[in-house]
């Protein structure tokens, strides 16, 4: 098992073409439908374009979003948007090995976990023939603020051909003087998707609120949309029928809202009844100091999630954005299914932590589960928290159940899984299409020496409801490439999946890496 060849993956490329400029981002009817041809902006499954890579051990089906001319898929809606099958010429060259002897630099000091956070990336770059020329281990980095550390690759642009870093420092490297043949691991402007509040604004600007909510749960940016959120909640309460599709199975009086800060890894989440959530958000300090720790998004909670093995779960997928002019993005066919750490208990989303009495060495008291009543609790007990069975990224799943997508396919069956995959593809494509204006504006500011200066790996998280409808939760600008898990077979599955994905990512951009040629003596 340890030496087995990883299962092949694939990537699909779709091209969204339309009139450039504002018209391409005009509000469109983005609703999904079981009726394949009734959807004006449906991203139809495209012809498979398989590209085999000798260095990647996986296959990608191309999934790009550029403005290429011509089409093979036909128009599904108004003139603002066409869905087309990408011609094979839009895919990278078949030779996916970097030029021999390329150099790479990893800004390891930017990851709080240190080497474990980047060792798989280094393994893949070395396997492709690269040599690490810099980026000291975190523990050996010079003292002082990381932000201004002389050990960052942006200060040594002539010592690497590929810089693996975080966005801010990638753009510093570009501004410091990048030359063709060098690559950084970021594309300017993608924070319009990777920041929770900005993702909402991006989707709503492109498709309107109702259109955006066909891809992501009903959500409001705070504090800007506090009034709109309150009006929406009150409108739901006034409906005699209650709930509806937006309630995800919960009558208005029982709706719960997830309040999210700008933190990641499941930090800063609060689950509250509607009225208490509104009051809590209204009391938050306005943007300023500690902004990352203030509530930025209110998101309607799914009361009827799909369950597997009695547990709630979410999907972690990966998208590589390989260019912005034209926009090219690739969705990997492999991913992970990340389960909650405990069984799901319907109607019991809270537990109350009863503080133990006695000295410092006493054990913690029992956890009493709390459920919302038929009218919804006005206030939760002071020590209530989200039940572990209702949160899927609790403790980063270091000991939880993890599947790959092939296991999900086997459980669902081919037909149901293929239908789900088409919806996932549509949602990713719609989000990236909505990001196009921000990408253009950001790169006009950056003024890179070439439109092919970078690539960026994004993590994409989806929740499935009981009807197998995927809901986009967030994009992550620096998804984890760690493989730690308490169970060795699960750790192997995670490593196998991520290693193949990273090798394929490198294969997509390897033809751009051109180390400087030695000068003749």
Short mmCIF file of C-alpha atoms in Angstrom, two decimals:
data_model
loop_
_atom_site.label_atom_id
_atom_site.label_comp_id
_atom_site.label_asym_id
_atom_site.label_seq_id
_atom_site.Cartn_x
_atom_site.Cartn_y
_atom_site.Cartn_z
CA UNK A 1 0.00 0.00 0.00
CA UNK A 2 2.76 2.43 0.94
CA UNK A 3 4.38 2.21 -2.51
CA UNK A 4 1.21 1.94 -4.54
CA UNK A 5 0.73 4.36 -7.40
CA UNK A 6 -1.83 7.03 -6.41
CA UNK A 7 -5.20 6.80 -8.05
CA UNK A 8 -5.49 8.96 -11.12
CA UNK A 9 -7.24 12.28 -10.81
CA UNK A 10 -8.52 14.55 -13.48
CA UNK A 11 -9.32 18.18 -14.16
CA UNK A 12 -12.07 19.72 -16.23
CA UNK A 13 -11.77 22.99 -18.11
CA UNK A 14 -14.78 25.11 -19.04
CA UNK A 15 -14.59 28.40 -20.86
CA UNK A 16 -17.02 31.20 -20.11
CA UNK A 17 -16.96 33.76 -22.87
CA UNK A 18 -18.91 36.93 -23.24
CA UNK A 19 -18.60 40.58 -23.94
CA UNK A 20 -15.69 41.99 -21.94
CA UNK A 21 -16.19 44.66 -19.34
CA UNK A 22 -19.19 45.34 -17.12
CA UNK A 23 -21.70 43.45 -19.23
CA UNK A 24 -19.91 40.20 -18.49
CA UNK A 25 -20.65 40.67 -14.80
CA UNK A 26 -24.24 41.77 -15.20
CA UNK A 27 -26.80 40.10 -12.88
CA UNK A 28 -27.85 36.78 -14.35
CA UNK A 29 -30.34 34.13 -13.36
CA UNK A 30 -27.95 31.69 -11.71
CA UNK A 31 -30.48 29.22 -10.35
CA UNK A 32 -29.73 25.54 -10.55
CA UNK A 33 -32.38 23.20 -11.82
CA UNK A 34 -32.94 19.52 -12.39
CA UNK A 35 -34.06 20.50 -15.86
CA UNK A 36 -30.71 20.64 -17.59
CA UNK A 37 -31.71 23.01 -20.40
CA UNK A 38 -33.87 25.39 -18.36
CA UNK A 39 -30.95 27.08 -16.66
CA UNK A 40 -29.59 30.19 -18.44
CA UNK A 41 -26.23 30.15 -16.67
CA UNK A 42 -25.77 26.44 -16.11
CA UNK A 43 -22.19 25.40 -16.67
CA UNK A 44 -22.83 22.36 -18.80
CA UNK A 45 -20.49 19.36 -18.53
CA UNK A 46 -17.89 19.67 -21.25
CA UNK A 47 -16.21 17.14 -23.46
CA UNK A 48 -13.45 15.39 -21.56
CA UNK A 49 -10.03 16.74 -22.45
CA UNK A 50 -7.59 14.33 -20.87
CA UNK A 51 -4.00 15.35 -20.41
CA UNK A 52 -1.57 12.73 -19.18
CA UNK A 53 1.45 13.97 -17.31
CA UNK A 54 4.56 11.85 -16.85
CA UNK A 55 5.51 13.71 -13.67
CA UNK A 56 2.06 13.86 -12.02
CA UNK A 57 0.55 10.41 -11.50
CA UNK A 58 -2.92 11.82 -12.09
CA UNK A 59 -5.04 13.03 -14.97
CA UNK A 60 -6.73 16.43 -15.11
CA UNK A 61 -9.78 17.26 -17.17
CA UNK A 62 -9.39 20.90 -18.19
CA UNK A 63 -11.65 23.50 -16.48
CA UNK A 64 -10.67 26.99 -17.68
CA UNK A 65 -12.66 30.20 -17.67
CA UNK A 66 -11.02 32.43 -20.21
CA UNK A 67 -12.46 34.56 -22.98
CA UNK A 68 -11.58 32.36 -25.94
CA UNK A 69 -13.40 32.89 -29.19
CA UNK A 70 -15.69 30.34 -30.72
CA UNK A 71 -17.66 27.64 -28.98
CA UNK A 72 -18.74 24.07 -29.22
CA UNK A 73 -21.24 23.91 -26.42
CA UNK A 74 -23.75 26.45 -27.63
CA UNK A 75 -25.37 29.34 -25.80
CA UNK A 76 -27.52 28.50 -22.78
CA UNK A 77 -28.77 31.99 -22.08
CA UNK A 78 -28.57 35.68 -22.97
CA UNK A 79 -25.70 37.29 -24.81
CA UNK A 80 -23.80 38.12 -21.62
CA UNK A 81 -22.61 34.56 -21.10
CA UNK A 82 -21.84 31.57 -23.25
CA UNK A 83 -20.75 28.18 -22.05
CA UNK A 84 -18.22 26.53 -24.29
CA UNK A 85 -16.13 23.43 -24.45
CA UNK A 86 -12.48 24.42 -24.27
CA UNK A 87 -10.46 23.58 -27.37
CA UNK A 88 -7.45 21.40 -26.70
CA UNK A 89 -5.23 24.36 -27.62
CA UNK A 90 -6.37 26.11 -24.44
CA UNK A 91 -4.77 23.45 -22.27
CA UNK A 92 -1.10 23.63 -21.23
CA UNK A 93 1.43 21.72 -23.33
CA UNK A 94 1.53 17.98 -22.83
CA UNK A 95 5.14 18.07 -21.58
CA UNK A 96 4.59 18.90 -17.95
CA UNK A 97 8.10 18.59 -16.52
CA UNK A 98 9.81 21.86 -15.53
CA UNK A 99 13.07 22.74 -17.22
CA UNK A 100 15.97 20.75 -15.74
CA UNK A 101 17.63 22.26 -12.71
CA UNK A 102 14.94 24.71 -11.70
CA UNK A 103 15.30 26.38 -8.31
CA UNK A 104 12.59 26.85 -5.73
CA UNK A 105 12.27 28.84 -2.52
CA UNK A 106 9.73 28.08 0.22
CA UNK A 107 8.79 30.77 2.74
CA UNK A 108 8.44 28.22 5.52
CA UNK A 109 8.52 30.90 8.22
CA UNK A 110 5.06 32.13 7.17
CA UNK A 111 3.38 28.91 8.32
CA UNK A 112 2.93 28.65 12.07
CA UNK A 113 3.19 24.84 11.90
CA UNK A 114 6.64 25.11 10.34
CA UNK A 115 8.07 22.37 8.15
CA UNK A 116 5.11 20.01 8.47
CA UNK A 117 3.00 22.59 6.63
CA UNK A 118 5.22 22.66 3.53
CA UNK A 119 7.08 19.33 3.43
CA UNK A 120 4.72 17.75 0.89
CA UNK A 121 5.13 20.75 -1.42
CA UNK A 122 8.90 20.43 -1.15
CA UNK A 123 8.68 16.69 -1.83
CA UNK A 124 6.74 17.29 -5.06
CA UNK A 125 9.07 20.06 -6.26
CA UNK A 126 12.13 17.91 -5.58
CA UNK A 127 10.57 14.92 -7.36
CA UNK A 128 10.13 17.13 -10.43
CA UNK A 129 13.86 17.92 -10.46
CA UNK A 130 13.90 21.10 -8.42
CA UNK A 131 16.51 22.25 -5.92
CA UNK A 132 15.57 24.23 -2.84
CA UNK A 133 17.76 27.32 -2.72
CA UNK A 134 16.24 29.16 0.22
CA UNK A 135 13.63 29.66 2.85
CA UNK A 136 15.12 28.71 6.22
CA UNK A 137 13.24 26.45 8.63
CA UNK A 138 10.90 28.36 10.88
CA UNK A 139 12.93 27.57 14.00
CA UNK A 140 16.12 28.84 12.35
CA UNK A 141 14.71 32.05 10.87
CA UNK A 142 16.23 35.38 11.93
CA UNK A 143 14.63 37.00 14.95
CA UNK A 144 12.14 39.80 14.42
CA UNK A 145 8.78 40.34 12.77
CA UNK A 146 8.05 37.81 10.05
CA UNK A 147 6.53 40.52 7.88
CA UNK A 148 9.91 42.19 7.40
CA UNK A 149 12.15 39.15 7.66
CA UNK A 150 15.16 39.19 5.32
CA UNK A 151 14.63 35.43 4.93
CA UNK A 152 11.54 35.92 2.73
CA UNK A 153 11.89 35.01 -0.92
CA UNK A 154 10.64 38.40 -2.09
CA UNK A 155 14.04 39.80 -1.05
CA UNK A 156 15.96 37.25 -3.16
CA UNK A 157 14.24 37.21 -6.53
CA UNK A 158 17.38 36.14 -8.43
CA UNK A 159 17.83 33.00 -6.35
CA UNK A 160 14.70 31.10 -7.36
CA UNK A 161 12.53 30.21 -10.33
CA UNK A 162 9.48 29.20 -8.24
CA UNK A 163 8.50 30.92 -5.01
CA UNK A 164 6.06 29.06 -2.73
CA UNK A 165 4.73 31.69 -0.36
CA UNK A 166 1.58 33.50 0.71
CA UNK A 167 -0.18 36.11 -1.39
CA UNK A 168 1.10 39.29 0.23
CA UNK A 169 4.72 38.24 -0.15
CA UNK A 170 4.23 36.85 -3.65
CA UNK A 171 3.09 40.28 -4.83
CA UNK A 172 6.06 41.91 -3.15
CA UNK A 173 8.25 39.61 -5.21
CA UNK A 174 6.43 40.60 -8.39
CA UNK A 175 6.86 44.29 -7.60
CA UNK A 176 10.52 43.72 -6.71
CA UNK A 177 11.23 42.65 -10.26
CA UNK A 178 10.09 39.34 -11.72
CA UNK A 179 11.29 38.17 -15.10
CA UNK A 180 9.62 35.77 -17.55
CA UNK A 181 10.33 32.20 -16.52
CA UNK A 182 9.78 32.88 -12.81
CA UNK A 183 6.58 31.93 -10.99
CA UNK A 184 5.04 32.87 -7.66
CA UNK A 185 2.31 30.86 -5.93
CA UNK A 186 -0.38 33.54 -6.01
CA UNK A 187 -2.59 35.43 -8.46
CA UNK A 188 -3.51 38.98 -7.53
CA UNK A 189 -7.21 39.67 -6.96
CA UNK A 190 -8.36 36.26 -5.71
CA UNK A 191 -9.01 37.69 -2.25
CA UNK A 192 -12.37 38.69 -3.69
CA UNK A 193 -13.21 35.01 -3.15
CA UNK A 194 -10.91 33.93 -0.32
CA UNK A 195 -12.10 36.58 2.15
CA UNK A 196 -15.49 35.55 3.52
CA UNK A 197 -17.14 38.95 3.31
CA UNK A 198 -15.68 39.76 -0.09
CA UNK A 199 -16.85 36.44 -1.55
CA UNK A 200 -20.42 37.43 -0.72
CA UNK A 201 -19.95 40.84 -2.32
CA UNK A 202 -18.39 39.27 -5.41
CA UNK A 203 -21.21 36.79 -5.95
CA UNK A 204 -23.94 39.37 -5.25
CA UNK A 205 -22.36 41.90 -7.60
CA UNK A 206 -22.34 39.32 -10.40
CA UNK A 207 -25.68 37.60 -9.85
CA UNK A 208 -27.69 39.62 -7.31
CA UNK A 209 -28.50 38.35 -3.81
CA UNK A 210 -31.04 35.73 -4.91
CA UNK A 211 -28.70 34.48 -7.63
CA UNK A 212 -25.76 34.26 -5.23
CA UNK A 213 -27.90 32.30 -2.77
CA UNK A 214 -28.36 29.55 -5.33
CA UNK A 215 -24.68 28.71 -4.79
CA UNK A 216 -23.98 29.76 -1.21
CA UNK A 217 -26.26 29.66 1.85
CA UNK A 218 -28.29 32.80 2.57
CA UNK A 219 -25.63 35.10 3.99
CA UNK A 220 -25.16 38.73 4.94
CA UNK A 221 -21.99 40.79 5.28
CA UNK A 222 -21.68 42.58 8.60
CA UNK A 223 -22.05 45.31 9.60
CA UNK A 224 -22.94 46.58 6.11
CA UNK A 225 -25.98 44.34 5.63
CA UNK A 226 -27.24 44.24 9.22
CA UNK A 227 -30.46 46.02 8.21
CA UNK A 228 -31.05 43.77 5.20
CA UNK A 229 -30.45 40.70 7.35
CA UNK A 230 -32.95 41.85 9.98
CA UNK A 231 -35.53 42.57 7.28
CA UNK A 232 -35.00 39.12 5.75
CA UNK A 233 -35.45 37.39 9.13
CA UNK A 234 -38.61 39.36 9.86
CA UNK A 235 -39.98 38.57 6.40
CA UNK A 236 -39.42 34.88 7.03
CA UNK A 237 -41.23 35.08 10.35
CA UNK A 238 -44.19 36.75 8.68
CA UNK A 239 -44.69 33.89 6.22
CA UNK A 240 -47.46 31.64 7.43
CA UNK A 241 -46.07 28.67 5.53
CA UNK A 242 -42.70 29.07 7.23
CA UNK A 243 -39.23 28.03 6.23
CA UNK A 244 -39.29 27.20 2.58
CA UNK A 245 -36.15 26.41 0.61
CA UNK A 246 -34.13 29.09 2.36
CA UNK A 247 -34.97 27.67 5.77
CA UNK A 248 -33.38 24.33 4.86
CA UNK A 249 -36.24 22.54 6.58
CA UNK A 250 -36.56 24.79 9.66
CA UNK A 251 -39.63 26.94 10.38
CA UNK A 252 -38.69 30.62 10.79
CA UNK A 253 -38.98 30.41 14.56
CA UNK A 254 -36.36 27.67 14.67
CA UNK A 255 -33.84 29.11 12.23
CA UNK A 256 -30.29 29.27 13.50
CA UNK A 257 -27.53 31.48 12.18
CA UNK A 258 -23.81 30.89 12.07
CA UNK A 259 -21.81 34.02 12.86
CA UNK A 260 -18.34 33.93 11.31
CA UNK A 261 -15.28 36.03 12.01
CA UNK A 262 -12.34 36.44 9.64
CA UNK A 263 -10.49 33.56 11.32
CA UNK A 264 -9.95 30.17 9.75
CA UNK A 265 -9.70 26.51 10.84
CA UNK A 266 -13.13 26.63 12.48
CA UNK A 267 -12.16 29.44 14.87
CA UNK A 268 -14.53 32.25 15.77
CA UNK A 269 -17.79 30.43 14.95
CA UNK A 270 -20.99 31.14 16.88
CA UNK A 271 -24.31 29.36 16.30
CA UNK A 272 -27.29 31.31 17.64
CA UNK A 273 -31.08 31.62 17.24
CA UNK A 274 -32.07 34.40 14.85
CA UNK A 275 -33.00 37.13 17.33
CA UNK A 276 -30.01 36.49 19.56
CA UNK A 277 -27.72 36.40 16.51
CA UNK A 278 -29.08 39.77 15.34
CA UNK A 279 -28.52 41.28 18.78
CA UNK A 280 -25.03 39.78 19.07
CA UNK A 281 -23.95 41.09 15.68
CA UNK A 282 -25.35 44.56 16.41
CA UNK A 283 -23.14 44.81 19.49
CA UNK A 284 -19.95 43.94 17.64
CA UNK A 285 -17.34 46.71 17.39
CA UNK A 286 -17.16 48.31 13.99
CA UNK A 287 -14.24 47.52 11.66
CA UNK A 288 -10.96 48.72 13.08
CA UNK A 289 -8.78 47.17 15.72
CA UNK A 290 -8.95 43.37 15.89
CA UNK A 291 -11.17 43.32 12.80
CA UNK A 292 -10.29 39.71 12.04
CA UNK A 293 -11.89 38.69 15.33
CA UNK A 294 -15.16 40.55 14.84
CA UNK A 295 -18.21 39.00 13.20
CA UNK A 296 -18.06 39.55 9.44
CA UNK A 297 -20.70 37.19 8.05
CA UNK A 298 -24.07 35.86 9.21
CA UNK A 299 -24.98 32.63 7.42
CA UNK A 300 -28.19 30.64 7.64
CA UNK A 301 -27.56 27.25 9.25
CA UNK A 302 -28.51 24.06 7.43
CA UNK A 303 -30.97 22.11 9.58
CA UNK A 304 -31.10 19.14 7.21
CA UNK A 305 -27.57 18.19 6.14
CA UNK A 306 -26.77 15.02 4.28
CA UNK A 307 -25.38 12.41 6.67
CA UNK A 308 -23.00 9.53 6.04
CA UNK A 309 -22.16 7.03 8.74
CA UNK A 310 -24.48 9.09 10.94
CA UNK A 311 -22.19 12.10 10.65
CA UNK A 312 -22.27 15.52 9.07
CA UNK A 313 -19.48 16.21 6.58
CA UNK A 314 -18.19 18.69 4.07
CA UNK A 315 -16.18 18.33 0.86
CA UNK A 316 -12.72 19.81 0.40
CA UNK A 317 -11.93 20.35 -3.27
CA UNK A 318 -9.01 22.10 -4.94
CA UNK A 319 -8.94 24.64 -7.73
CA UNK A 320 -5.79 25.91 -9.41
CA UNK A 321 -6.00 29.34 -11.01
CA UNK A 322 -3.29 29.28 -13.66
CA UNK A 323 -3.81 32.68 -15.25
CA UNK A 324 -5.97 35.78 -15.30
CA UNK A 325 -5.71 37.02 -18.91
CA UNK A 326 -7.59 34.99 -19.97
CA UNK A 327 -8.87 33.53 -16.74
CA UNK A 328 -7.90 29.87 -16.57
CA UNK A 329 -8.95 27.70 -13.64
CA UNK A 330 -8.80 23.96 -13.09
CA UNK A 331 -10.81 21.83 -10.70
CA UNK A 332 -9.16 18.63 -9.54
CA UNK A 333 -11.28 15.51 -9.63
CA UNK A 334 -9.89 14.24 -6.37
CA UNK A 335 -10.77 15.69 -2.98
CA UNK A 336 -11.53 14.79 0.60
CA UNK A 337 -14.69 14.14 2.59
CA UNK A 338 -14.15 15.55 6.10
CA UNK A 339 -16.52 14.30 8.78
CA UNK A 340 -17.53 15.79 12.10
CA UNK A 341 -15.79 14.39 15.13
CA UNK A 342 -19.02 13.06 16.67
CA UNK A 343 -22.35 11.63 15.50
CA UNK A 344 -24.96 14.11 14.38
CA UNK A 345 -27.93 14.59 16.71
CA UNK A 346 -30.86 16.13 14.89
CA UNK A 347 -32.42 19.06 16.72
CA UNK A 348 -29.60 19.20 19.26
CA UNK A 349 -27.04 21.68 17.88
CA UNK A 350 -25.77 22.86 21.26
CA UNK A 351 -24.07 21.43 24.30
CA UNK A 352 -23.73 23.28 27.59
CA UNK A 353 -20.43 23.06 29.37
CA UNK A 354 -21.27 22.80 33.05
CA UNK A 355 -18.20 24.00 34.84
CA UNK A 356 -16.69 21.48 37.22
CA UNK A 357 -16.54 22.36 40.88
CA UNK A 358 -13.50 21.83 43.05
CA UNK A 359 -9.82 22.54 42.62
CA UNK A 360 -7.69 23.01 39.58
CA UNK A 361 -7.14 19.30 39.27
CA UNK A 362 -10.83 18.45 39.07
CA UNK A 363 -12.31 16.84 36.00
CA UNK A 364 -14.66 18.62 33.65
CA UNK A 365 -18.35 18.28 34.33
CA UNK A 366 -20.86 16.52 32.11
CA UNK A 367 -21.97 18.07 28.81
CA UNK A 368 -25.73 18.50 28.63
CA UNK A 369 -27.13 18.74 25.10
CA UNK A 370 -29.55 21.58 24.43
CA UNK A 371 -32.01 21.66 21.57
CA UNK A 372 -34.06 24.54 20.24
CA UNK A 373 -37.70 24.48 21.18
CA UNK A 374 -40.54 24.75 18.70
CA UNK A 375 -40.36 28.54 18.92
CA UNK A 376 -36.60 28.77 19.16
CA UNK A 377 -34.79 29.69 22.38
CA UNK A 378 -34.67 33.40 23.11
CA UNK A 379 -31.22 33.00 24.65
CA UNK A 380 -28.77 30.16 25.01
CA UNK A 381 -27.24 29.24 28.36
CA UNK A 382 -24.05 31.21 29.03
CA UNK A 383 -21.77 28.22 28.57
CA UNK A 384 -23.47 26.74 25.50
CA UNK A 385 -21.33 25.90 22.49
CA UNK A 386 -21.83 24.26 19.12
CA UNK A 387 -22.16 20.50 19.43
CA UNK A 388 -19.15 18.75 17.84
CA UNK A 389 -21.48 16.68 15.68
CA UNK A 390 -22.71 19.87 13.99
CA UNK A 391 -19.27 21.21 12.97
CA UNK A 392 -17.24 19.41 10.31
CA UNK A 393 -13.85 21.10 10.64
CA UNK A 394 -13.58 20.80 14.40
CA UNK A 395 -9.96 20.18 15.46
CA UNK A 396 -9.01 20.03 11.74
CA UNK A 397 -10.12 16.40 11.63
CA UNK A 398 -6.79 15.20 13.05
CA UNK A 399 -8.55 12.13 14.43
CA UNK A 400 -11.86 12.14 12.56
CA UNK A 401 -13.18 10.05 9.71
CA UNK A 402 -11.85 11.05 6.28
CA UNK A 403 -12.78 9.63 2.88
CA UNK A 404 -11.62 10.39 -0.60
CA UNK A 405 -14.09 11.15 -3.37
CA UNK A 406 -13.88 7.64 -4.78
CA UNK A 407 -15.35 6.34 -1.53
CA UNK A 408 -18.12 8.93 -1.80
CA UNK A 409 -18.83 7.80 -5.36
CA UNK A 410 -19.05 4.19 -4.26
CA UNK A 411 -21.52 5.10 -1.52
CA UNK A 412 -23.70 7.35 -3.71
CA UNK A 413 -23.56 5.39 -6.96
CA UNK A 414 -22.24 6.63 -10.29
CA UNK A 415 -25.39 8.44 -11.48
CA UNK A 416 -25.95 10.39 -8.26
CA UNK A 417 -22.27 11.23 -7.92
CA UNK A 418 -21.98 12.44 -11.52
CA UNK A 419 -25.00 14.70 -10.98
CA UNK A 420 -23.39 16.07 -7.83
CA UNK A 421 -20.08 16.64 -9.59
CA UNK A 422 -21.79 18.65 -12.32
CA UNK A 423 -23.28 20.93 -9.66
CA UNK A 424 -19.93 21.33 -7.91
CA UNK A 425 -18.31 22.23 -11.21
CA UNK A 426 -21.04 24.76 -11.95
CA UNK A 427 -20.66 26.46 -8.59
CA UNK A 428 -16.86 26.72 -8.87
CA UNK A 429 -17.10 28.08 -12.41
CA UNK A 430 -19.76 30.63 -11.45
CA UNK A 431 -17.70 31.90 -8.51
CA UNK A 432 -14.55 32.25 -10.60
CA UNK A 433 -16.44 33.96 -13.39
CA UNK A 434 -17.79 36.46 -10.86
CA UNK A 435 -14.20 37.16 -9.77
CA UNK A 436 -13.06 38.20 -13.22
CA UNK A 437 -13.58 42.00 -12.79
CA UNK A 438 -11.66 41.98 -9.49
CA UNK A 439 -8.82 40.02 -11.07
CA UNK A 440 -8.55 42.51 -13.90
CA UNK A 441 -8.57 45.50 -11.55
CA UNK A 442 -6.06 44.00 -9.12
CA UNK A 443 -3.59 43.04 -11.84
CA UNK A 444 -3.88 46.47 -13.42
CA UNK A 445 -2.61 47.75 -10.07
CA UNK A 446 0.11 45.08 -9.74
CA UNK A 447 1.39 45.55 -13.31
CA UNK A 448 3.17 42.20 -13.54
CA UNK A 449 5.83 41.85 -16.24
CA UNK A 450 3.85 38.99 -17.80
CA UNK A 451 0.28 37.73 -17.35
CA UNK A 452 1.79 34.31 -16.60
CA UNK A 453 3.65 35.38 -13.46
CA UNK A 454 1.79 33.14 -11.04
CA UNK A 455 -0.61 30.38 -10.17
CA UNK A 456 -2.65 29.83 -7.03
CA UNK A 457 -3.99 26.77 -5.29
CA UNK A 458 -7.38 27.36 -3.65
CA UNK A 459 -9.23 25.11 -1.27
CA UNK A 460 -12.99 25.03 -1.85
CA UNK A 461 -15.41 23.78 0.78
CA UNK A 462 -18.95 22.56 0.11
CA UNK A 463 -21.70 21.33 2.42
CA UNK A 464 -24.33 18.94 1.06
CA UNK A 465 -27.91 19.16 2.25
CA UNK A 466 -30.31 16.22 2.56
CA UNK A 467 -31.37 16.68 -1.08
CA UNK A 468 -27.73 16.34 -2.23
CA UNK A 469 -27.55 20.01 -3.16
CA UNK A 470 -24.03 21.39 -2.67
CA UNK A 471 -23.62 24.75 -0.94
CA UNK A 472 -20.43 26.75 -1.33
CA UNK A 473 -19.06 27.65 2.10
CA UNK A 474 -15.75 29.28 1.32
CA UNK A 475 -12.56 29.49 -0.71
CA UNK A 476 -9.27 29.18 1.15
CA UNK A 477 -6.26 31.10 -0.14
CA UNK A 478 -3.69 28.82 1.45
CA UNK A 479 -5.23 25.35 1.86
CA UNK A 480 -3.48 22.90 4.11
CA UNK A 481 -1.10 20.47 2.47
CA UNK A 482 -0.42 18.71 5.77
CA UNK A 483 -1.09 14.99 6.05
CA UNK A 484 -1.18 14.52 9.82
CA UNK A 485 -3.75 12.09 11.18
CA UNK A 486 -3.87 9.79 14.18
CA UNK A 487 -4.85 6.80 12.02
CA UNK A 488 -1.97 5.66 9.72
CA UNK A 489 -4.19 4.38 6.84
CA UNK A 490 -6.12 7.66 6.88
CA UNK A 491 -2.88 9.65 6.94
CA UNK A 492 -1.75 7.63 3.89
CA UNK A 493 -5.01 8.39 2.05
CA UNK A 494 -4.67 12.11 2.75
CA UNK A 495 -1.02 12.13 1.68
CA UNK A 496 -1.74 10.16 -1.50
CA UNK A 497 -4.58 12.49 -2.48
CA UNK A 498 -2.72 15.73 -1.78
CA UNK A 499 0.55 14.54 -3.31
CA UNK A 500 -1.13 13.66 -6.61
CA UNK A 501 -3.01 16.97 -6.62
CA UNK A 502 0.17 18.98 -5.99
CA UNK A 503 2.05 17.08 -8.71
CA UNK A 504 -0.77 17.82 -11.15
CA UNK A 505 -0.77 21.48 -10.11
CA UNK A 506 2.94 21.70 -10.94
CA UNK A 507 2.30 19.91 -14.21
CA UNK A 508 -0.15 22.61 -15.28
CA UNK A 509 2.40 25.42 -15.01
CA UNK A 510 5.70 23.59 -15.43
CA UNK A 511 6.12 24.75 -19.03
CA UNK A 512 6.40 28.34 -17.77
CA UNK A 513 9.40 27.65 -15.50
CA UNK A 514 12.59 28.63 -17.31
CA UNK A 515 15.76 28.77 -15.18
CA UNK A 516 18.39 31.24 -16.37
CA UNK A 517 20.89 29.74 -18.76
CA UNK A 518 24.54 29.64 -17.62
CA UNK A 519 26.67 32.26 -19.28
CA UNK A 520 29.37 30.96 -21.63
CA UNK A 521 32.87 31.21 -20.26
#
